[in-house]
Amino acid sequence: MSFLEVNDLKVHFPVRGGFFNTIQDYVYAVDGVSFKIDEGKTYGLIGESGSGKTTIGKAIVGLEKPTAGEILYYGQLVNKKRLRKKLGYNKEVQMIFQDVLSSLDPRKRIRDIIAEPIRNHEKLTKEEEMKRILTLLDIVGMPSDALFKYPHEFSGGQRQRIGVARAVALNPKLIVADEPVSALDLSVQAQILNFLKKIQKDFNLSYIFISHDLGVVKHMCDYIYIMHRGRFVEAGTREDIYNNPQHIYTKRLIAAIPEVDAENREEARIKRIKVEQEYSEKESIFYDENGKVFDLVPISDTHYVAIKNKEDLGYVENSIA
Amino acid sequence: MENEKILEIKDLHTGFRFEDKYFDAVDGVSFSLYKNELLAIVGESGCGKSTIANSIVGLHDKNHTRVSGEIIYDDENVVNYSEEQFNKIRGKDIGFIFQDPLASLNPLHRVGEQIKEALIYHTDLTKEQRHERMLYLLGRVGIVNPERTARQFPHELSGGMRQRVLIAMALSCKPNIVIADEPTTALDVTIQAQILDLLSELQNEIHAGIILITHDLGVVAQMADRVAVMYAGQFVEVAEAKELFRNPLHPYTRSLLHSIPQSDAVGAELNVIQGMVPSLKNLSRDGCRFAPRIPWIPDSEHEKNPILHQISRDHFVRCTCWENFHFENEGGC
Amino acid sequence: MWKTVLRRVLLMIPQLFILSIIVFALGQAMPGDPFTGLITPQTKPEAIEALREKAGLNNPIPVQYKDWMVRILRDGNFGQSYTYKMPVSTLVGNRVANTLWLSLLTVILIYLIAIPLGINAGRYQDSAFDKGVVIYNFISYAIPSFILGLIFLLVFGYKLHWFPTGGSVDLGFKKGTFDYAMNKLYHMILPAITGAVLGTTGTIQYLRNEVIDAKTQDYVKTARSKGVPTDKVYSHHIFRNSFLPIAAFLGFTITGLLSGSVFIETIFSYPGMGELFISSINSRDYAVMNTLVLLYGFLTLLGSLLSDIIMTIVDPRIRIE
Ligand SMILES: Nc1ncnc2c1ncn2[C@@H]1O[C@H](COP(=O)(O)OP(=O)(O)O)[C@@H](O)[C@H]1O
Ligand SMILES: Nc1ncnc2c1ncn2[C@@H]1O[C@H](COP(=O)(O)OP(=O)(O)O)[C@@H](O)[C@H]1O
Ligand SMILES: [Mg+2]
Ligand SMILES: [Mg+2]
């Protein structure tokens, strides 16, 4: 059952200029996206940098004010601070930031960093609070002597876990994880990913998992949204996206992943060139004359593609075959 | 001429000074680079990859760095070259491409001027000829409007364009050797693919030997002729690329490959390498350096003083622990 | 860019307007009025009252303000100095010129000293030269400005008789002649050196740090990797970037000197704005005081505008359109 619903969300940032420093134009960072979040599921959000992923995440947790559209939590609007407070929404929806270090106050000890959300939302005695923090550290696999250290004393992977500990402190329903492993080495990345999966099972969490690494998204996500220019170009299950990509942007993204496969690199290169060519030839089918992405249309129960005429898909398919 | 050796490194040690003591970040590395070859050096961050790259052309701050061993280029050992001597080969014979294209360009100079700079010091071209060559180079790296781009400042370009500019700069004097230190780490995958393809294409044109430093095994698999896997200042495995991925031997190589989310085991638990790369001061220099991260493997499997063993014609592995290695959850065999 | 400059200049109008209200209000809040000083036991209260009435001091406050502004804007009439018995505009005009020349000389001296010291200290970090500069910096930082001024005055003025001990020009020189200008310069040297020694501290420190910082930047590594000779690496890449913050600060440095001149001018009895300001406070010469505060405010705004303009010229990343 879906507990969070986003309808036609738009976040536009004004660009100021001119003689009176008036609004000249807008950055259409997020320009009309809709989706639903079910319990215990992981949703991937992929796209190149600047496509609007972080902005969607921030709008969901209430850090960015939507220009238009609605965010519904159990059917109730949560676009105002007052409404979020009434529903305890801020407790239930947390975010893990890409750049953890800058999201952790360098002058605070880990103990206070993790306690902060608890103190904001719950009244606990000192002992209860300490017990909770120790449990959290244990969950994220950090020793208890971390309590009195400062953020800079930890490695990237450890900081990421602190970010996770803080995010799960209030036992939320949904965590927006913004590129949580992008800056980490492979083995540390594996650790964090395993861990996110484990606590998902334990707490029946949902994730919105933001990344530009398609391998990681494939590993983590049940359902995937591909973003480009502030809109979704394609949405579908893991199988829909990886085995049957339809939008040229998705195809291009997938073709660009360097697979750990040294034997077939020549084939991969040829495929890449072909897709690149298709991308420039078929642009008008997938983007309108202003370069805007069309609305999503269903091509199966789970699979959606942003295209003007569904009939064109067949044409595209045939032309590459 | 395929197998012409253009660079040979023997027992390279590069140490950084902390207070009065030097700690080696590169600890006995030897390898050769051949014409037209792409050698990838791969490993987690902090293993010493960039330190190798910087040592080759003396880019370190000499006041707190100590480099020893042999770096033989053009029949000369350049290890103890002075800054002036290095300046004669840097940019001319050896081109460099760095990770962060924005930080690597001077924010106050126009892009065109920065590309022409190497030409001033390494060629006899006149001012007009340098300008012509600069425009040619920009066009060659796939910039659509070279004249316009030449007049722009770095911040006015996209990440991909900036990296193209850096490549144009590194290749401006047709170097024999190109060292690319994580050239695509800061870029989106689609841009990464374009930049890597460009690099291969240009290599075919100038026949340079390329040292590609990366932590991305996918990039290695797509690009490398030969691979050196590096851990804690040493090469632990060196092999032809196809051989390495077909038949990875060293526990570190296998562990890395095992931690990548694989398409055939979607959603399964990923392998985690226990512990982390030790810092220079905490690194124990006796015995197998990877041993602390595979504690279930008994000491008897490791060598006292691990050396690189030749397994087949083009495949080398350090230590003996690979022979009976198994992952922790696999049980002994 | 000129559009922005014009906009900024227009923006200064409301800023100055607010400043004028504050200045006026302060003048009102001060005890006494210009005539208080004229009162002697013999003065008849009616005579004072008549004077007050004539000067409009009995009008409602907004009307007084309006009258004041109208006189300033329409006639350039800033009032009459009661102590100097001359129009404030004439009085201040002379003084401003003196201070501007002194500040200009000080700025030139600051840069003549600070640039070579700062740059070479940074380039040859930890050398004997660098250590010497650090010590110089420490000393000039630790000495309070009036002590240094007094020492210079005593040693070079009274003991050695190298420089005059007060005034801005000796009697008997004809305005506009070369000798007149040289004599003025001669009077400025000692105060300017004092100001410069004090002013160099921050600048040297800043430059030195900037150079040390720039040395480790990636673009410097790129330049070296291209084989650019060391001297050129410094002159083309490091120095120019290190100058940025200094250049950006030039406007503020100048306004800082203008207002910092208060001490130095007083010590050297140099007839500039600062000295006038102090004496006008002492004698409650409100017309002069208010004018000077307005002028300082105006110069500060001008300084920040100047800084912004310089910045856009030297740093291509900053574009004001
Ligand atoms: N606070 C802001 N003000 C103006 N523009 C912004 C702001 N935040 C983001 N943007 C712009 O919105 C677009 C989307 O940004 P973002 O959501 O961060 O993308 P992503 O996370 O996919 O890289 C970008 O063009 C970015 O420059
Ligand atoms: N200039 C330096 N001074 C001191 N230590 C350094 C310096 N550069 C690198 N190191 C250390 O040397 C080791 C290897 O670093 P590096 O070569 O940058 O690794 P990699 O490029 O593989 O990530 C690390 O432990 C790093 O902290
Ligand atoms: Mg983002
Ligand atoms: Mg590195």
Short mmCIF file of N, CA, C and O in Angstrom, two decimals, chain A residues 47-49 155 158 185-191 193-194 197 212 214-216 218-219 238 252-253 256-265 268-269 272-273 276, chain B residues 44-45 188-190 192-194 197 215-224 241-242 245-246 256-257 259-261 263 266-273 276 293:
data_model
loop_
_atom_site.label_atom_id
_atom_site.label_comp_id
_atom_site.label_asym_id
_atom_site.label_seq_id
_atom_site.Cartn_x
_atom_site.Cartn_y
_atom_site.Cartn_z
N GLY A 47 20.01 9.61 -13.04
CA GLY A 47 20.11 10.61 -14.08
C GLY A 47 21.43 11.33 -13.95
O GLY A 47 22.08 11.24 -12.92
N GLU A 48 21.81 12.06 -15.00
CA GLU A 48 23.09 12.76 -14.95
C GLU A 48 23.02 13.89 -13.93
O GLU A 48 21.94 14.24 -13.45
N SER A 49 24.18 14.46 -13.60
CA SER A 49 24.18 15.52 -12.60
C SER A 49 23.44 16.73 -13.15
O SER A 49 23.53 17.06 -14.34
N SER A 155 36.56 8.03 8.89
CA SER A 155 36.76 7.87 7.45
C SER A 155 35.42 8.08 6.74
O SER A 155 34.36 8.11 7.37
N GLN A 158 32.78 5.51 7.52
CA GLN A 158 32.24 5.63 8.88
C GLN A 158 31.28 6.81 8.99
O GLN A 158 30.23 6.72 9.63
N ASP A 185 34.96 3.95 -1.65
CA ASP A 185 35.62 2.84 -2.34
C ASP A 185 34.71 1.64 -2.40
O ASP A 185 33.81 1.47 -1.57
N LEU A 186 35.01 0.78 -3.39
CA LEU A 186 34.18 -0.40 -3.62
C LEU A 186 33.82 -1.18 -2.38
O LEU A 186 32.66 -1.47 -2.13
N SER A 187 34.82 -1.52 -1.57
CA SER A 187 34.53 -2.42 -0.47
C SER A 187 33.70 -1.72 0.59
O SER A 187 32.83 -2.33 1.21
N VAL A 188 33.93 -0.43 0.79
CA VAL A 188 33.14 0.32 1.76
C VAL A 188 31.73 0.49 1.23
O VAL A 188 30.74 0.38 1.96
N GLN A 189 31.64 0.75 -0.07
CA GLN A 189 30.34 0.86 -0.71
C GLN A 189 29.53 -0.42 -0.48
O GLN A 189 28.35 -0.37 -0.10
N ALA A 190 30.19 -1.55 -0.64
CA ALA A 190 29.51 -2.83 -0.45
C ALA A 190 28.97 -2.92 0.98
O ALA A 190 27.84 -3.36 1.21
N GLN A 191 29.79 -2.49 1.93
CA GLN A 191 29.39 -2.53 3.32
C GLN A 191 28.11 -1.73 3.57
O GLN A 191 27.16 -2.20 4.18
N LEU A 193 25.89 -0.65 1.38
CA LEU A 193 24.74 -1.17 0.65
C LEU A 193 24.14 -2.38 1.37
O LEU A 193 22.92 -2.47 1.54
N ASN A 194 25.00 -3.29 1.80
CA ASN A 194 24.51 -4.45 2.55
C ASN A 194 23.73 -4.01 3.77
O ASN A 194 22.67 -4.53 4.10
N LYS A 197 20.34 -2.61 3.11
CA LYS A 197 19.39 -3.70 2.83
C LYS A 197 18.96 -4.39 4.11
O LYS A 197 17.80 -4.77 4.27
N HIS A 212 23.88 7.98 -9.57
CA HIS A 212 24.11 8.00 -11.01
C HIS A 212 24.82 6.71 -11.44
O HIS A 212 25.19 6.56 -12.58
N LEU A 214 24.47 3.10 -12.31
CA LEU A 214 23.37 2.19 -12.65
C LEU A 214 23.56 0.80 -12.07
O LEU A 214 22.60 0.11 -11.81
N GLY A 215 24.81 0.42 -11.86
CA GLY A 215 25.05 -0.88 -11.26
C GLY A 215 24.51 -0.93 -9.84
O GLY A 215 23.84 -1.88 -9.45
N VAL A 216 24.79 0.09 -9.10
CA VAL A 216 24.33 0.17 -7.72
C VAL A 216 22.81 0.22 -7.65
O VAL A 216 22.17 -0.48 -6.87
N LYS A 218 20.71 -0.88 -9.80
CA LYS A 218 20.18 -2.17 -10.20
C LYS A 218 20.21 -3.14 -9.02
O LYS A 218 19.29 -3.91 -8.80
N HIS A 219 21.29 -3.05 -8.26
CA HIS A 219 21.44 -3.94 -7.12
C HIS A 219 20.41 -3.64 -6.03
O HIS A 219 19.90 -4.54 -5.38
N ARG A 238 13.09 -3.15 -12.33
CA ARG A 238 14.48 -3.38 -12.69
C ARG A 238 14.59 -4.08 -14.04
O ARG A 238 15.36 -3.70 -14.91
N ARG A 252 21.09 5.12 -23.83
CA ARG A 252 22.40 5.74 -23.86
C ARG A 252 23.10 5.57 -22.52
O ARG A 252 24.28 5.25 -22.43
N LEU A 253 22.33 5.76 -21.45
CA LEU A 253 22.88 5.63 -20.11
C LEU A 253 23.39 4.21 -19.89
O LEU A 253 24.49 3.99 -19.39
N ALA A 256 26.49 3.29 -21.74
CA ALA A 256 27.71 3.97 -21.28
C ALA A 256 28.32 3.31 -20.05
O ALA A 256 29.46 3.60 -19.70
N ILE A 257 27.58 2.42 -19.37
CA ILE A 257 28.15 1.79 -18.17
C ILE A 257 29.34 0.94 -18.58
O ILE A 257 29.22 0.06 -19.43
N PRO A 258 30.49 1.16 -17.96
CA PRO A 258 31.60 0.27 -18.28
C PRO A 258 31.43 -1.06 -17.54
O PRO A 258 31.59 -1.13 -16.33
N GLU A 259 31.05 -2.08 -18.26
CA GLU A 259 30.85 -3.39 -17.63
C GLU A 259 32.19 -4.02 -17.28
O GLU A 259 33.18 -3.83 -17.99
N VAL A 260 32.19 -4.81 -16.21
CA VAL A 260 33.42 -5.51 -15.84
C VAL A 260 33.51 -6.76 -16.70
O VAL A 260 33.31 -7.88 -16.25
N ASP A 261 33.79 -6.52 -17.98
CA ASP A 261 33.79 -7.62 -18.92
C ASP A 261 34.78 -7.26 -20.01
O ASP A 261 34.49 -6.51 -20.92
N ALA A 262 35.99 -7.80 -19.86
CA ALA A 262 37.05 -7.40 -20.78
C ALA A 262 36.93 -8.11 -22.13
O ALA A 262 37.48 -7.66 -23.12
N GLU A 263 36.19 -9.21 -22.18
CA GLU A 263 36.14 -10.00 -23.41
C GLU A 263 35.36 -9.28 -24.51
O GLU A 263 35.72 -9.34 -25.67
N ASN A 264 34.27 -8.62 -24.11
CA ASN A 264 33.37 -8.08 -25.14
C ASN A 264 33.45 -6.58 -25.28
O ASN A 264 32.48 -5.91 -25.60
N ARG A 265 34.62 -6.04 -25.02
CA ARG A 265 34.68 -4.57 -25.01
C ARG A 265 34.48 -3.98 -26.40
O ARG A 265 33.89 -2.91 -26.54
N ALA A 268 30.86 -3.78 -26.99
CA ALA A 268 30.29 -2.71 -26.18
C ALA A 268 30.53 -1.35 -26.83
O ALA A 268 29.65 -0.49 -26.85
N ARG A 269 31.72 -1.21 -27.40
CA ARG A 269 32.06 0.07 -28.01
C ARG A 269 31.19 0.32 -29.25
O ARG A 269 30.65 1.41 -29.45
N ARG A 272 27.81 1.26 -28.21
CA ARG A 272 27.79 2.63 -27.70
C ARG A 272 27.69 3.64 -28.84
O ARG A 272 26.92 4.58 -28.81
N ILE A 273 28.50 3.40 -29.86
CA ILE A 273 28.50 4.32 -31.00
C ILE A 273 27.14 4.32 -31.68
O ILE A 273 26.60 5.36 -32.04
N GLU A 276 24.61 6.13 -29.58
CA GLU A 276 24.91 7.57 -29.65
C GLU A 276 24.33 8.17 -30.93
O GLU A 276 23.75 9.24 -30.94
N GLU B 44 42.11 0.69 -4.32
CA GLU B 44 41.30 1.62 -3.53
C GLU B 44 42.07 2.92 -3.30
O GLU B 44 43.28 2.98 -3.46
N SER B 45 41.37 3.95 -2.85
CA SER B 45 42.07 5.21 -2.64
C SER B 45 43.04 5.07 -1.47
O SER B 45 42.78 4.34 -0.52
N ASP B 188 29.95 12.25 -15.36
CA ASP B 188 28.81 11.35 -15.53
C ASP B 188 29.18 10.20 -16.46
O ASP B 188 30.05 10.35 -17.32
N VAL B 189 28.49 9.06 -16.31
CA VAL B 189 28.85 7.89 -17.12
C VAL B 189 28.86 8.14 -18.61
O VAL B 189 29.74 7.66 -19.32
N THR B 190 27.86 8.89 -19.10
CA THR B 190 27.80 9.08 -20.55
C THR B 190 29.01 9.90 -21.01
O THR B 190 29.61 9.60 -22.04
N GLN B 192 31.84 10.06 -19.38
CA GLN B 192 32.99 9.19 -19.16
C GLN B 192 33.25 8.33 -20.38
O GLN B 192 34.38 8.22 -20.86
N ALA B 193 32.18 7.74 -20.91
CA ALA B 193 32.33 6.88 -22.07
C ALA B 193 32.91 7.66 -23.24
O ALA B 193 33.82 7.19 -23.94
N GLN B 194 32.41 8.88 -23.43
CA GLN B 194 32.92 9.69 -24.55
C GLN B 194 34.40 10.01 -24.38
O GLN B 194 35.18 9.92 -25.33
N ASP B 197 36.57 6.91 -24.92
CA ASP B 197 36.66 6.58 -26.34
C ASP B 197 37.60 7.54 -27.06
O ASP B 197 38.39 7.14 -27.91
N HIS B 215 40.00 3.69 -10.00
CA HIS B 215 39.58 2.71 -9.01
C HIS B 215 38.37 1.93 -9.53
O HIS B 215 37.78 1.14 -8.82
N ASP B 216 38.04 2.19 -10.80
CA ASP B 216 36.84 1.60 -11.37
C ASP B 216 37.21 0.39 -12.23
O ASP B 216 37.79 0.53 -13.31
N LEU B 217 36.87 -0.80 -11.76
CA LEU B 217 37.24 -2.01 -12.49
C LEU B 217 36.54 -2.11 -13.83
O LEU B 217 37.04 -2.73 -14.77
N GLY B 218 35.36 -1.47 -13.93
CA GLY B 218 34.66 -1.45 -15.21
C GLY B 218 35.49 -0.70 -16.25
O GLY B 218 35.66 -1.18 -17.38
N VAL B 219 36.02 0.45 -15.85
CA VAL B 219 36.85 1.22 -16.77
C VAL B 219 38.07 0.41 -17.18
O VAL B 219 38.46 0.38 -18.35
N VAL B 220 38.66 -0.29 -16.21
CA VAL B 220 39.83 -1.12 -16.51
C VAL B 220 39.46 -2.18 -17.55
O VAL B 220 40.15 -2.36 -18.56
N ALA B 221 38.34 -2.84 -17.32
CA ALA B 221 37.94 -3.92 -18.22
C ALA B 221 37.71 -3.41 -19.64
O ALA B 221 37.98 -4.10 -20.61
N GLN B 222 37.21 -2.19 -19.75
CA GLN B 222 36.91 -1.65 -21.08
C GLN B 222 38.14 -1.09 -21.78
O GLN B 222 38.17 -0.99 -22.99
N MET B 223 39.14 -0.68 -21.01
CA MET B 223 40.23 0.10 -21.60
C MET B 223 41.60 -0.58 -21.64
O MET B 223 42.39 -0.34 -22.55
N ALA B 224 41.92 -1.37 -20.60
CA ALA B 224 43.32 -1.71 -20.38
C ALA B 224 43.84 -2.82 -21.28
O ALA B 224 43.11 -3.74 -21.65
N ALA B 241 44.93 -7.70 -19.36
CA ALA B 241 43.59 -7.41 -18.88
C ALA B 241 42.65 -8.61 -18.97
O ALA B 241 41.98 -8.98 -18.01
N LYS B 242 42.62 -9.23 -20.16
CA LYS B 242 41.67 -10.33 -20.32
C LYS B 242 41.99 -11.47 -19.37
O LYS B 242 41.09 -12.07 -18.76
N PHE B 245 40.80 -10.65 -15.71
CA PHE B 245 39.37 -10.78 -15.41
C PHE B 245 38.90 -12.23 -15.56
O PHE B 245 37.95 -12.66 -14.93
N ARG B 246 39.59 -12.98 -16.41
CA ARG B 246 39.24 -14.39 -16.59
C ARG B 246 39.72 -15.19 -15.39
O ARG B 246 39.05 -16.07 -14.91
N LEU B 256 37.97 -7.41 -4.51
CA LEU B 256 37.44 -6.23 -5.19
C LEU B 256 36.37 -6.63 -6.19
O LEU B 256 35.27 -6.07 -6.22
N LEU B 257 36.71 -7.61 -7.02
CA LEU B 257 35.75 -8.04 -8.04
C LEU B 257 34.46 -8.54 -7.40
O LEU B 257 33.37 -8.35 -7.93
N SER B 259 33.14 -7.46 -4.67
CA SER B 259 32.28 -6.44 -4.02
C SER B 259 31.50 -5.61 -5.01
O SER B 259 30.71 -4.77 -4.62
N ILE B 260 31.72 -5.83 -6.32
CA ILE B 260 30.94 -5.07 -7.30
C ILE B 260 29.54 -5.66 -7.38
O ILE B 260 29.39 -6.88 -7.45
N PRO B 261 28.52 -4.81 -7.39
CA PRO B 261 27.18 -5.35 -7.61
C PRO B 261 27.15 -6.02 -8.99
O PRO B 261 27.37 -5.38 -10.00
N SER B 263 25.60 -8.25 -12.19
CA SER B 263 24.28 -8.35 -12.82
C SER B 263 23.69 -9.75 -12.65
O SER B 263 22.49 -9.91 -12.64
N VAL B 266 21.76 -10.18 -8.74
CA VAL B 266 21.14 -8.95 -8.30
C VAL B 266 20.50 -9.09 -6.93
O VAL B 266 19.81 -10.05 -6.65
N GLY B 267 20.79 -8.14 -6.07
CA GLY B 267 20.13 -8.11 -4.78
C GLY B 267 20.80 -8.97 -3.72
O GLY B 267 20.51 -8.84 -2.55
N ALA B 268 21.72 -9.86 -4.13
CA ALA B 268 22.38 -10.70 -3.13
C ALA B 268 23.32 -9.85 -2.28
O ALA B 268 23.66 -8.74 -2.63
N GLU B 269 23.72 -10.42 -1.16
CA GLU B 269 24.63 -9.67 -0.30
C GLU B 269 25.97 -9.51 -1.00
O GLU B 269 26.49 -10.42 -1.63
N LEU B 270 26.54 -8.31 -0.89
CA LEU B 270 27.82 -8.04 -1.54
C LEU B 270 28.96 -8.43 -0.62
O LEU B 270 28.84 -8.38 0.60
N ASN B 271 30.08 -8.79 -1.25
CA ASN B 271 31.25 -9.10 -0.44
C ASN B 271 31.83 -7.82 0.15
O ASN B 271 31.93 -6.80 -0.51
N VAL B 272 32.20 -7.90 1.42
CA VAL B 272 32.80 -6.76 2.08
C VAL B 272 34.22 -7.12 2.42
O VAL B 272 34.49 -8.23 2.89
N ILE B 273 35.17 -6.22 2.14
CA ILE B 273 36.54 -6.47 2.58
C ILE B 273 36.68 -5.88 3.98
O ILE B 273 36.46 -4.69 4.17
N MET B 276 40.31 -1.58 6.55
CA MET B 276 40.50 -0.63 5.46
C MET B 276 41.97 -0.46 5.12
O MET B 276 42.85 -0.98 5.80
N ARG B 293 43.41 -8.18 6.35
CA ARG B 293 42.05 -8.02 5.86
C ARG B 293 41.43 -9.36 5.46
O ARG B 293 40.25 -9.42 5.07
#
